[in-house]
mmCIF file of C-alpha atoms and ligand atoms in Angstrom:
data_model
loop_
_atom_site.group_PDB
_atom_site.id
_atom_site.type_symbol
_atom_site.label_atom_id
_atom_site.label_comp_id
_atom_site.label_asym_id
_atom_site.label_seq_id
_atom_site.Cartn_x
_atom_site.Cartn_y
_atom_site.Cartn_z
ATOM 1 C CA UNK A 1 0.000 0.000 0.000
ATOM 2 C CA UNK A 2 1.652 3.630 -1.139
ATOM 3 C CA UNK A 3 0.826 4.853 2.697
ATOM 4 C CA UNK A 4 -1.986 7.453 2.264
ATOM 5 C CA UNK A 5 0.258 9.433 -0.402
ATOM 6 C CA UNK A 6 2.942 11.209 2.497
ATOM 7 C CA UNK A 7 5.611 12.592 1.430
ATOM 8 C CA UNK A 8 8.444 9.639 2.277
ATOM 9 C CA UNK A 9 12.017 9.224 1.715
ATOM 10 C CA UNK A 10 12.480 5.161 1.254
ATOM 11 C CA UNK A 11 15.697 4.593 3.040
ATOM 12 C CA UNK A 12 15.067 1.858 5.546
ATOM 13 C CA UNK A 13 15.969 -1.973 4.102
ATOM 14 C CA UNK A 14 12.231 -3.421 3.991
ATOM 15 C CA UNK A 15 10.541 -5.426 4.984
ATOM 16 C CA UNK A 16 12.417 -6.380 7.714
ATOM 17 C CA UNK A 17 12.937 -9.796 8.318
ATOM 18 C CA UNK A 18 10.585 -12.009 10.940
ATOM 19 C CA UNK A 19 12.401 -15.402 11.979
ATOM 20 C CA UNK A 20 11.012 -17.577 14.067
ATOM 21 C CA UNK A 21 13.135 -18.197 17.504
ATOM 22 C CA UNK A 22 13.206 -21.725 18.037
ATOM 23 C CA UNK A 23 15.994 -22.180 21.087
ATOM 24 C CA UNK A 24 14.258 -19.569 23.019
ATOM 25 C CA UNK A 25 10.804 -20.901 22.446
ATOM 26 C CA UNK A 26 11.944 -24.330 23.355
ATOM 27 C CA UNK A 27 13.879 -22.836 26.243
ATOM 28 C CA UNK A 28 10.808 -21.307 27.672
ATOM 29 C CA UNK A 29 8.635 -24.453 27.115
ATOM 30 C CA UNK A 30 6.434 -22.445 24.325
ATOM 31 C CA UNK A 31 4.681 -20.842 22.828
ATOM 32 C CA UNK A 32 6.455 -20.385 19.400
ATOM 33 C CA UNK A 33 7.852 -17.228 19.220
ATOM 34 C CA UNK A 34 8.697 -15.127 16.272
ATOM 35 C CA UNK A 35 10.784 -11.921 15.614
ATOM 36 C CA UNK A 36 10.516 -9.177 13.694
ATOM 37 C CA UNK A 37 13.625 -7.606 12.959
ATOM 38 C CA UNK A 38 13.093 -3.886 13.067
ATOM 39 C CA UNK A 39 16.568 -4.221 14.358
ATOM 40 C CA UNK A 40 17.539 -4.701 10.458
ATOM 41 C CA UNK A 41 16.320 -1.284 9.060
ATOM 42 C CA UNK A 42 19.784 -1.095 7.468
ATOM 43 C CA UNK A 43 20.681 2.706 9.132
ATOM 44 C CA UNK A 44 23.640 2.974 11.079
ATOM 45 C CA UNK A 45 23.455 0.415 12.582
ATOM 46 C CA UNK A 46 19.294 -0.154 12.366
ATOM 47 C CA UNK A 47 16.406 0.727 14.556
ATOM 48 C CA UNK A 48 12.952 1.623 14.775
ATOM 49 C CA UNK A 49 13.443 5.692 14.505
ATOM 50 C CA UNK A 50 14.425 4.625 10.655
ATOM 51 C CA UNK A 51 10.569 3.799 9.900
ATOM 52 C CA UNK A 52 9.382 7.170 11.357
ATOM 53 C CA UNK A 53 12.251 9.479 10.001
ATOM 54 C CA UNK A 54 11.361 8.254 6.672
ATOM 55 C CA UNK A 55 7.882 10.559 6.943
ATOM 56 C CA UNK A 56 9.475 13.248 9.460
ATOM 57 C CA UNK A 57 13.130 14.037 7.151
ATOM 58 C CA UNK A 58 10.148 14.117 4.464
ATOM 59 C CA UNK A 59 8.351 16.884 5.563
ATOM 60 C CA UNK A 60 11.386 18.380 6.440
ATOM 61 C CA UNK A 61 12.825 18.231 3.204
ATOM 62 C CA UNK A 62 9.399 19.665 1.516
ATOM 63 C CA UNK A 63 9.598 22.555 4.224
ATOM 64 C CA UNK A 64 13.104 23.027 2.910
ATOM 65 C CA UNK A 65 15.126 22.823 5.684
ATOM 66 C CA UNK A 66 18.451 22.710 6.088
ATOM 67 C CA UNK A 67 19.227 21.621 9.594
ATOM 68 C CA UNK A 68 17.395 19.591 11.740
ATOM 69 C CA UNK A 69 17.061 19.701 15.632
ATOM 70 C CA UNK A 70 16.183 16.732 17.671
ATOM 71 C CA UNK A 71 17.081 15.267 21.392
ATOM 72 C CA UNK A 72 16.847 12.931 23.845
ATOM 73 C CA UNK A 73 18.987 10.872 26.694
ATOM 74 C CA UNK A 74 22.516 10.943 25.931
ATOM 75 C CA UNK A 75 22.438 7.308 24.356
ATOM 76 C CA UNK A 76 19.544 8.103 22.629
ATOM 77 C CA UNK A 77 19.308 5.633 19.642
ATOM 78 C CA UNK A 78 16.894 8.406 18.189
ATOM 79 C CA UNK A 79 19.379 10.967 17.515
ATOM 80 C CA UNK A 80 21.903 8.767 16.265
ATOM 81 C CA UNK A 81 19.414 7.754 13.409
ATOM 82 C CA UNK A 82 18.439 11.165 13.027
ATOM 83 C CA UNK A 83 22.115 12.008 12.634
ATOM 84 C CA UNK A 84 22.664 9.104 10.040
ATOM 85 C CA UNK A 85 19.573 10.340 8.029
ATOM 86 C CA UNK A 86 20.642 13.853 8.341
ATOM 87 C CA UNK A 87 23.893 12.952 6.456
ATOM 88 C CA UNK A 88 22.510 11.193 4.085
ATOM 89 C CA UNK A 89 20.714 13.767 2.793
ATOM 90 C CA UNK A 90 23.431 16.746 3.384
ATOM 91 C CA UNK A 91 21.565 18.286 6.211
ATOM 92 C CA UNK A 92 23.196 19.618 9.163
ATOM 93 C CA UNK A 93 22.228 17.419 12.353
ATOM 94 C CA UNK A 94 22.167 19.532 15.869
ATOM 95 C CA UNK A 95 21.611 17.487 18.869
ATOM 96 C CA UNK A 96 20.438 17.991 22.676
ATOM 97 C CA UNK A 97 21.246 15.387 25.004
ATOM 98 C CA UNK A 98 20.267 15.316 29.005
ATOM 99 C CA UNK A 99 22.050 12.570 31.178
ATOM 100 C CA UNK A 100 19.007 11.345 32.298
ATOM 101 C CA UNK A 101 20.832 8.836 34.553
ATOM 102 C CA UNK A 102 23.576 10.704 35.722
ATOM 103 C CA UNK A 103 26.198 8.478 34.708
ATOM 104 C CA UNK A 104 29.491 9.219 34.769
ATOM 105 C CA UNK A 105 31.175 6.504 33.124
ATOM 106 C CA UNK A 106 33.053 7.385 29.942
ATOM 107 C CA UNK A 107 31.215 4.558 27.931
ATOM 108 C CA UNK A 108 28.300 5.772 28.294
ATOM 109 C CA UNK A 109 29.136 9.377 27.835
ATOM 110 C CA UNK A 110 30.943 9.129 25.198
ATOM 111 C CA UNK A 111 30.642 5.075 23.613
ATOM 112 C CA UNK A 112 28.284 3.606 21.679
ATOM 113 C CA UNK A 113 25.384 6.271 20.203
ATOM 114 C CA UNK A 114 27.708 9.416 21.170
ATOM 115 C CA UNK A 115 30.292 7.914 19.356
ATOM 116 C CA UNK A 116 28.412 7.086 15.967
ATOM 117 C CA UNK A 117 26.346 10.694 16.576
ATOM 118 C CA UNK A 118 30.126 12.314 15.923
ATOM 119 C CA UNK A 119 31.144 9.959 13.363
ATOM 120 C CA UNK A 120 28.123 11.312 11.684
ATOM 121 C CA UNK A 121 29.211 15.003 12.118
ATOM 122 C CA UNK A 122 26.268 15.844 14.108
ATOM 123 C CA UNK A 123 26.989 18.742 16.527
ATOM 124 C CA UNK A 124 26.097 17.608 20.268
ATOM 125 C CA UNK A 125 25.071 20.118 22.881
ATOM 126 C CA UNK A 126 25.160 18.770 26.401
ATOM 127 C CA UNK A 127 22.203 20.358 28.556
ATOM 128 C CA UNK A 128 21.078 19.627 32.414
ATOM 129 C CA UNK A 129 19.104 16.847 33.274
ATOM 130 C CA UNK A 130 16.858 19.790 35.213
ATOM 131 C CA UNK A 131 16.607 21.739 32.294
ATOM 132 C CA UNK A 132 13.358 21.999 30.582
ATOM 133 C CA UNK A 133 14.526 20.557 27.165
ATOM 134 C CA UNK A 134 11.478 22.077 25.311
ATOM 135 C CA UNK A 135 13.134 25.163 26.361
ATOM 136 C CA UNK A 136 16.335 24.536 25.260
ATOM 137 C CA UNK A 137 15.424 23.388 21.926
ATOM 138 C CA UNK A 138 13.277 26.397 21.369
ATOM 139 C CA UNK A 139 16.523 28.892 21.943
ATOM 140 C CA UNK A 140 19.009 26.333 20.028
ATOM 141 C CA UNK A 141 16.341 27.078 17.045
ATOM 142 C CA UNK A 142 15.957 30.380 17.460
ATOM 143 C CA UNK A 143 20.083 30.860 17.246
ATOM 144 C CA UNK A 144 20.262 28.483 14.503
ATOM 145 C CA UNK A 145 17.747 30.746 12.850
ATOM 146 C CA UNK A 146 19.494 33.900 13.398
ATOM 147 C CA UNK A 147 22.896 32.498 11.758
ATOM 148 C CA UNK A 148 20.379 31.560 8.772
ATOM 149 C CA UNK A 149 19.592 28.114 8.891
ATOM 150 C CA UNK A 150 16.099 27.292 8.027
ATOM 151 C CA UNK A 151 15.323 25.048 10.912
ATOM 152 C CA UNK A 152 13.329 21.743 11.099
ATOM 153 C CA UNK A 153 12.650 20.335 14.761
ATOM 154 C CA UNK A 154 11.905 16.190 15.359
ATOM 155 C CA UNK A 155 10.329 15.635 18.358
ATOM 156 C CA UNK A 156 11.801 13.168 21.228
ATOM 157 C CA UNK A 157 11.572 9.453 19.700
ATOM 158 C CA UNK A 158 10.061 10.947 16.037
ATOM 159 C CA UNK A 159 7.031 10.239 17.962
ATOM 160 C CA UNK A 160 4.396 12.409 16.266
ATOM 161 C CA UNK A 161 1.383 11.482 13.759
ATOM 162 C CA UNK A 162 3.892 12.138 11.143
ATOM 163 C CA UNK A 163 6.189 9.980 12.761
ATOM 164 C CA UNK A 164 4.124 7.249 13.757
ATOM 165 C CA UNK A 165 3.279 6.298 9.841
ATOM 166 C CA UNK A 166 5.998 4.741 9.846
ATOM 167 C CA UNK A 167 4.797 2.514 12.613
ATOM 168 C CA UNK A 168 1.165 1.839 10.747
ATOM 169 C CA UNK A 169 3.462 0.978 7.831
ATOM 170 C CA UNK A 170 5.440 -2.051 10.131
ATOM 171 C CA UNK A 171 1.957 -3.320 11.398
ATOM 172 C CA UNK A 172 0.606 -3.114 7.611
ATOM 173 C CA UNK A 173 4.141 -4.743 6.538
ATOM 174 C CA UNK A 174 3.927 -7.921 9.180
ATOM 175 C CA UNK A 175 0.127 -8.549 8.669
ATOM 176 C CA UNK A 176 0.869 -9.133 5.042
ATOM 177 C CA UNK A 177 4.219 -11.310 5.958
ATOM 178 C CA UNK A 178 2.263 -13.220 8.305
ATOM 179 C CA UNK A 179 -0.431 -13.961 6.002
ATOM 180 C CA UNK A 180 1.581 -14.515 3.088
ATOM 181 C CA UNK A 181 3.279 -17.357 4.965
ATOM 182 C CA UNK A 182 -0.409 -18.704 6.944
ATOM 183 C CA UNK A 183 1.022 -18.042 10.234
ATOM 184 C CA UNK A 184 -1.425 -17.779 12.871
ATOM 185 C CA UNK A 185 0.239 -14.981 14.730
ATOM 186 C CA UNK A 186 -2.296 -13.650 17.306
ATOM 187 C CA UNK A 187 -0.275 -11.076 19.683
ATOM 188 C CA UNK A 188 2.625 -8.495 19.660
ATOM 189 C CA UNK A 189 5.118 -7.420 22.214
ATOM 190 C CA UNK A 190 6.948 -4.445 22.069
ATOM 191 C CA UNK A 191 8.823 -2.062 23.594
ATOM 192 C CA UNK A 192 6.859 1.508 24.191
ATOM 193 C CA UNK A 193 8.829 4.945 25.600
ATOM 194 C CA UNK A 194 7.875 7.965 23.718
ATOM 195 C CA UNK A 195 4.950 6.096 22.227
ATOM 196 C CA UNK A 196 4.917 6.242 18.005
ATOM 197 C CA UNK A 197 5.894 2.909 17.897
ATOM 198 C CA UNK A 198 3.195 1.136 19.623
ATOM 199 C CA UNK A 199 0.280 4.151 18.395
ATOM 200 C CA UNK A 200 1.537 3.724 14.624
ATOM 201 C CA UNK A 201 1.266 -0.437 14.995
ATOM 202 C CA UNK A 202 -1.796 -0.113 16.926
ATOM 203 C CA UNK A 203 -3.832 2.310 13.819
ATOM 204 C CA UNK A 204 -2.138 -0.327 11.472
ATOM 205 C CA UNK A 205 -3.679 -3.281 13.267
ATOM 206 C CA UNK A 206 -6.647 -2.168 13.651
ATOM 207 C CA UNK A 207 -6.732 -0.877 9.517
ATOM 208 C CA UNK A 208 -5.869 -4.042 8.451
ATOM 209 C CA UNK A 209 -8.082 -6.064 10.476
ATOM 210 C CA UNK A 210 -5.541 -8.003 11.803
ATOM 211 C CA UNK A 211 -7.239 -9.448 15.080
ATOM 212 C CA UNK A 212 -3.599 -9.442 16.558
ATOM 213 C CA UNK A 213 -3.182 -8.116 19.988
ATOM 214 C CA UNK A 214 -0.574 -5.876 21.154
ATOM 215 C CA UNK A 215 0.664 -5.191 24.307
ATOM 216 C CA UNK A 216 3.491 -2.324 24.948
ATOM 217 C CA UNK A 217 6.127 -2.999 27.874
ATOM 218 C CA UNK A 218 6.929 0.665 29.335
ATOM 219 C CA UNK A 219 10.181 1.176 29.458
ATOM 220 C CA UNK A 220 9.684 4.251 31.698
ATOM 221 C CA UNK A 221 5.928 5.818 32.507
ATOM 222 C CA UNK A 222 3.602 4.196 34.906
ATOM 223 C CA UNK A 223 0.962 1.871 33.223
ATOM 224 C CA UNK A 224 -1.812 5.205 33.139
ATOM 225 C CA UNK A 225 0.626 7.527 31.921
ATOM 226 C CA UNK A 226 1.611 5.422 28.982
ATOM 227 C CA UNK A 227 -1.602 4.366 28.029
ATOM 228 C CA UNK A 228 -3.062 7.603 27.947
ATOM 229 C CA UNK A 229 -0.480 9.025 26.186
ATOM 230 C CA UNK A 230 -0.001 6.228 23.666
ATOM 231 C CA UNK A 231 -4.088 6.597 23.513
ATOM 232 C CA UNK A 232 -4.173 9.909 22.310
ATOM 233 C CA UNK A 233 -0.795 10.102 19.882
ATOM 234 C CA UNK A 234 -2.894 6.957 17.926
ATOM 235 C CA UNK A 235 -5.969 9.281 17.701
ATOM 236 C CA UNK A 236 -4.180 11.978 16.272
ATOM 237 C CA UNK A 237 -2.613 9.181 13.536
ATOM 238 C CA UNK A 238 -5.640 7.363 13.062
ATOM 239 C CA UNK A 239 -7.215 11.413 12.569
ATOM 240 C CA UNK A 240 -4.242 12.397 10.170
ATOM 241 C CA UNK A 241 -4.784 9.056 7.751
ATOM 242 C CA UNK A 242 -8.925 9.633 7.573
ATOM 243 C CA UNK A 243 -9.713 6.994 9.981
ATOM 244 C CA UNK A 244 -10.565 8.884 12.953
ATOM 245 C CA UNK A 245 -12.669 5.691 14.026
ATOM 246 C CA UNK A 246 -10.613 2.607 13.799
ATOM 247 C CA UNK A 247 -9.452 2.298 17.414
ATOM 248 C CA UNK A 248 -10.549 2.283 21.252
ATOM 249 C CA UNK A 249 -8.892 2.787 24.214
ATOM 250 C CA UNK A 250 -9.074 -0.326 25.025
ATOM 251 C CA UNK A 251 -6.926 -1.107 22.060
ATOM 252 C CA UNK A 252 -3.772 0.175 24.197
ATOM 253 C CA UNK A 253 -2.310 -2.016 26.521
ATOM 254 C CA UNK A 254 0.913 -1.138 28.235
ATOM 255 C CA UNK A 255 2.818 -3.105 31.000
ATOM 256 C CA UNK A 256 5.312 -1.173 33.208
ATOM 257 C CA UNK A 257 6.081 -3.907 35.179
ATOM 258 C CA UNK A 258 9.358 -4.407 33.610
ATOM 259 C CA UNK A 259 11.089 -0.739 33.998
ATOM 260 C CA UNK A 260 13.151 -1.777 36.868
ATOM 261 C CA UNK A 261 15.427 0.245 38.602
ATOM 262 C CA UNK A 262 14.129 3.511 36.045
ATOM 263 C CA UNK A 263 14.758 5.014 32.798
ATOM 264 C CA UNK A 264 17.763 3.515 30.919
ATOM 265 C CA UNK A 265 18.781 1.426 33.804
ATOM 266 C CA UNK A 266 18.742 -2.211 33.663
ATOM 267 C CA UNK A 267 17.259 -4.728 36.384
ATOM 268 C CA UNK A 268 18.597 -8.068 36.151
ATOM 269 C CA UNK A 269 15.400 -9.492 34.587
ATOM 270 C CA UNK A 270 16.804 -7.209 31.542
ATOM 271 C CA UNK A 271 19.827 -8.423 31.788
ATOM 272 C CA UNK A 272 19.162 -12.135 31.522
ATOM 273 C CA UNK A 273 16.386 -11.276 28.982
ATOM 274 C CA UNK A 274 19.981 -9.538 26.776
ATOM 275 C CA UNK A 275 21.942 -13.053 27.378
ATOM 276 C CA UNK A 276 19.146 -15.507 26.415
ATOM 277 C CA UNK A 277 18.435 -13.804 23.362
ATOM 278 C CA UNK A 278 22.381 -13.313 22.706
ATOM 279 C CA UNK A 279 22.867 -17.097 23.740
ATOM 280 C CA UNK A 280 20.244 -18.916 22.545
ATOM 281 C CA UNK A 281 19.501 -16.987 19.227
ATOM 282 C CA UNK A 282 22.560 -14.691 18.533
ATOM 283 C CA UNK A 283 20.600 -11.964 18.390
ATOM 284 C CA UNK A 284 21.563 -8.330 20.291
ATOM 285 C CA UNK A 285 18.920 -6.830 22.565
ATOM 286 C CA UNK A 286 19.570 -3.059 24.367
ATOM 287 C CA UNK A 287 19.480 -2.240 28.207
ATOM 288 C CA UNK A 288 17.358 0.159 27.551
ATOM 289 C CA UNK A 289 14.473 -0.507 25.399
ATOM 290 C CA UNK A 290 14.329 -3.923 23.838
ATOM 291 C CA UNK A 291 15.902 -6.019 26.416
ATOM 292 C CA UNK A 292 13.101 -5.015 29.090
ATOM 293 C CA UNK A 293 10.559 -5.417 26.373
ATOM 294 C CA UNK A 294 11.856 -8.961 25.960
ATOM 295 C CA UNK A 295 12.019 -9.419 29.825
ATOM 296 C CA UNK A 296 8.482 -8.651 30.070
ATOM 297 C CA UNK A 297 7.970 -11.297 27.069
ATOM 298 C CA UNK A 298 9.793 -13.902 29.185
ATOM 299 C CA UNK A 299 8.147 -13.467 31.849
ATOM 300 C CA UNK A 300 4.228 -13.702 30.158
ATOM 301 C CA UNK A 301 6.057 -17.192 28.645
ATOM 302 C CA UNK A 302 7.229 -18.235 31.771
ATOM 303 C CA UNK A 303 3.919 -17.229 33.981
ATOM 304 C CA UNK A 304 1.817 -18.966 30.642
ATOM 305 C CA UNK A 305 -0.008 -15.868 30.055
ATOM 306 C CA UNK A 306 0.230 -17.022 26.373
ATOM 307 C CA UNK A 307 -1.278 -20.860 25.011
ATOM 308 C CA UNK A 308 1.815 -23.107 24.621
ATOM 309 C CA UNK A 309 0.373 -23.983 21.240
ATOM 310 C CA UNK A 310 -0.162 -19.909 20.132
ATOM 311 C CA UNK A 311 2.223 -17.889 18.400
ATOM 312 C CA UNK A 312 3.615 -14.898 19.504
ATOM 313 C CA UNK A 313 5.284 -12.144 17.480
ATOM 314 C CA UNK A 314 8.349 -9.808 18.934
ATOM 315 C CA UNK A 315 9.178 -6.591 17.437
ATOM 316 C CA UNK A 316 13.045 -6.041 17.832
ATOM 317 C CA UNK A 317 13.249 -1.986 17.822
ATOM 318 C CA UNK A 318 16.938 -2.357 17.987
ATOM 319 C CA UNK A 319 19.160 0.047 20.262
ATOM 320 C CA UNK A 320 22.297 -2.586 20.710
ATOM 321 C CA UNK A 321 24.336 0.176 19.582
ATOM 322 C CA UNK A 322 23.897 1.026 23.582
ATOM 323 C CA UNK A 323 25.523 -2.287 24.825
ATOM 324 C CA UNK A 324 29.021 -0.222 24.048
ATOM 325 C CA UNK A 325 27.968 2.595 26.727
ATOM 326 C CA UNK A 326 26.424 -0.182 29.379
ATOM 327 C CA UNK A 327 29.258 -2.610 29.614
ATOM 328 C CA UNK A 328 30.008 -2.164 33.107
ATOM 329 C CA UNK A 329 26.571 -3.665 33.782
ATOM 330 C CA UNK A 330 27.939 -7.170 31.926
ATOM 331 C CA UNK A 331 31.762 -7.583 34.284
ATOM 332 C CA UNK A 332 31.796 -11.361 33.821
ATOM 333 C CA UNK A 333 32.260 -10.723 29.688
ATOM 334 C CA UNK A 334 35.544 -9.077 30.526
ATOM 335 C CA UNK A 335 36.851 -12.093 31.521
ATOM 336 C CA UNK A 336 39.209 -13.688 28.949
ATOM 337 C CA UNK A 337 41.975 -16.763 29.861
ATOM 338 C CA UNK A 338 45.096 -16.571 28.564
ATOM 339 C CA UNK A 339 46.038 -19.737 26.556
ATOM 340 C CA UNK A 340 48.916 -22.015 28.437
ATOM 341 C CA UNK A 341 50.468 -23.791 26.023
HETATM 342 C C1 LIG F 1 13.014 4.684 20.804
HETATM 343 C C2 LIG F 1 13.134 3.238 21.010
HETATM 344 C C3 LIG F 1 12.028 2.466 21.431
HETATM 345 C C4 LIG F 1 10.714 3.050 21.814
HETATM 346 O O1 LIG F 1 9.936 3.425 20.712
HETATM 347 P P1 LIG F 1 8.928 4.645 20.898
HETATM 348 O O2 LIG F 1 8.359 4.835 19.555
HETATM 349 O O3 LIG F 1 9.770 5.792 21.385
HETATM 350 O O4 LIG F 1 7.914 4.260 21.903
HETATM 351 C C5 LIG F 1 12.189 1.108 21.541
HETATM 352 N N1 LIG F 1 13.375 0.531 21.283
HETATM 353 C C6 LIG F 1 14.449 1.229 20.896
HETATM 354 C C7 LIG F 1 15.717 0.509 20.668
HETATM 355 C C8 LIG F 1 14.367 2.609 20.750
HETATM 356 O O5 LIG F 1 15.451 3.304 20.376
#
C-alpha cells in the first residue's frame, strides 16, 4: 500500500525480516515465538526511529530545511538515526542530550550512540538533566535561525502522527508477511517509551483487520501515563490518515512492570532477557528498550499468560548500539583466559 500518499524518503531496508526463535521458544517451554527484525532497518546500525524518520526528514525536506534539531537521553538511539539520516541527505544534524541517569562513566558518555552521533558530524550540545529541554530546543532554534539556517525540529523518539506512519506501515508490513506465509500470529510485544511505535502499529492493526493483539512494555511511565499518552498520539494518527474511528482505548495495553530500577537502567530481569536472546539466538537486545521489552515477554512465557500452542510475534526496535555505553553492567564478559600452552 503507497501509505496514504505522504511525502516519504524510502531509506530503511524493507521489509524487515521475521524469523522464528526456536531455542528460546523451546527454552521457555512455548509458545512459538517469532521476531521481527526492526533491528535490520539497514541505518547505522538499524532501529525503529528509521521507519518514522522516513515521513518526518520528508516533511522536512518539503519545508526546505536545512538543519534539523532533535534530542533525547545521551544514548539516545533516536538521535543517532536522526544524525545518520541527516547525512545522508546533506543536512546539518544539531543534537540535545540530558544525562538522564547521571552516569558518569566514559562509555556511556561518550561510547556507543555518542560515538556514531560524531562519526556522523552531528553537533552535540550537552544540557542539564533539570533543564526543561522544550526550552532549550526552542533557543538552540531560534540561534540556529538567526545564523540563517532554516530550521526543522523532530520531536523526542520521532514520535508524532507524522512519525508514527511509519509505525502503521510495520503493522501493515507484518500482517501481510504473516499472512503470506499462513502463520497464525495472534499477539505483539513491544517495547513503548515515547509512544509512536506502539500508536503507529496499533492504527495499522486495527486498519488491516488483523485481530492481533498488542501489548506495549513501558520502558519508563507508569501503566496510566503510557496508556493515555499512547491513547491519544494513535488518535491523532488514526485522525491524520482519515480513519478517525478505527481504534478504542481499550486497544492500548501497556505493562510497566518491567522498567526496573528507572529510565535507561537495567534490572537483572533485563539483563538475563539480553543473554538468552544473545545465547540462545545470537541476536543483540539493548538495556534500555528492547531487552526489558523482551524481559516482560519472558516473563508472560514463563507465567503462561500465552497458550503453549499460540504464536507470539516480537518486534526487535533495535538500540544494541547502547551495549558499548552499558558494559560495566555485563563484568563477567571481561573475563578472557590466557592460553597455556
Ligand atoms: C526509541 C526506542 C524504542 C521506543 O519506541 P517509541 O516509539 O519511542 O515508543 C524502543 N526501542 C528502541 C531501541 C528505541 O530506540
Amino acid at each position: 500500500m503507497n501509505l496514504f500518499g505522504f511525502p516519504r524518503i524510502l531509506l530503511a531496508h524493507l521489509p524487515t525480516p521475521l524469523e522464528r526463535l526456536d531455542r528460546l521458544s523451546k527454552e521457555l517451554g512455548g509458545p512459538e515465538i517469532w521476531i521481527k527484525r526492526d533491528d535490520c532497518t539497514g541505518l547505522s546500525t538499524g532501529g525503529n526511529k528509521t521507519r518514522k524518520l522516513e515521513f518526518l526528514m520528508a516533511e522536512a525536506q518539503a519545508l526546505q530545511a536545512d538543519t534539523v534539531v532533535t534530542y533525547g537521553a545521551t544514548q539516545s538511539n533516536h538521535a543517532r538515526q536522526t544524525a545518520a539520516f541527516a547525512s545522508k541527505l546533506g543536512m546539518d544534524c544539531h543534537i540535545l542530550v540530558q544525562n538522564r541517569i547521571g552516569s558518569t562513566d566514559s562509555n556511556y558518555t561518550s561510547n556507543g550512540n555518542v560515538l556514531l552521533n560524531h562519526l556522523h558530524g552531528a553537533t552535540i550540545l550537552r544540557c542539564a538533566a533539570s533543564a526543561d529541554i522544550q526550552v532549550e530546543v526552542a533557543a538552540l532554534s531560534e540561534e540556529l535561525r538567526e545564523q540563517g539556517r532554516k530550521v526543522f525540529v523532530i520531536p523526542a523518539g520521532g514520535s508524532n502522527p507524522v512519525g508514527a506512519l511509519g509505525y502503521v506501515d510495520c503493522a501493515l508490513e507484518f500482517v501481510s508477511q504473516i499472512r503470506n506465509r499462513g502463520l497464525a500470529i495472534d499477539h505483539l510485544v513491544t517495547a513503548t517509551g515515547s509512544c509512536g511505535t506502539q500508536a503507529g502499529l496499533i492504527v495499522g492493526l486495527r486498519v488491516a483487520n488483523a485481530g492481533i493483539g498488542l501489548t506495549g512494555i513501558s520502558v519508563k511511565q507508569p501503566r496510566a501515563v503510557q496508556e493515555e499518552n499512547v491513547f491519544n498520539l494513535a488518535l491523532e494518527t488514526a485522525d491524520l490518515i482519515g480513519r478517525p474511528d478505527v481504534l478504542t482505548r481499550r486497544d492500548v495495553v501497556a505493562d510497566s512492570s518491567y522498567v526496573g530500577p528507572g529510565y535507561g537502567v537495567p534490572g537483572e530481569d533485563t539483563l538475563e532477557a539480553i543473554r538468552m536472546f544473545a545465547q540462545l539466538e545470537g541476536i543483540l537486545l539493548d538495556p534500555v528498550y528492547s531487552g526489558k521489552a523482551a524481559a516482560g515477554l519472558i516473563d508472560y512465557c514463563r507465567k503462561g499468560r500465552f497458550k503453549r500452542a499460540n504464536k507470539v510475534g516480537f518486534l526487535h526496535t533495535g538500540g544494541s548500539t547502547s551495549l558499548f555505553a552499558f558494559d560495566a553492567f555485563f563484568a563477567d564478559c571481561h573475563e578472557t583466559r590466557t592460553s597455556s600452552p
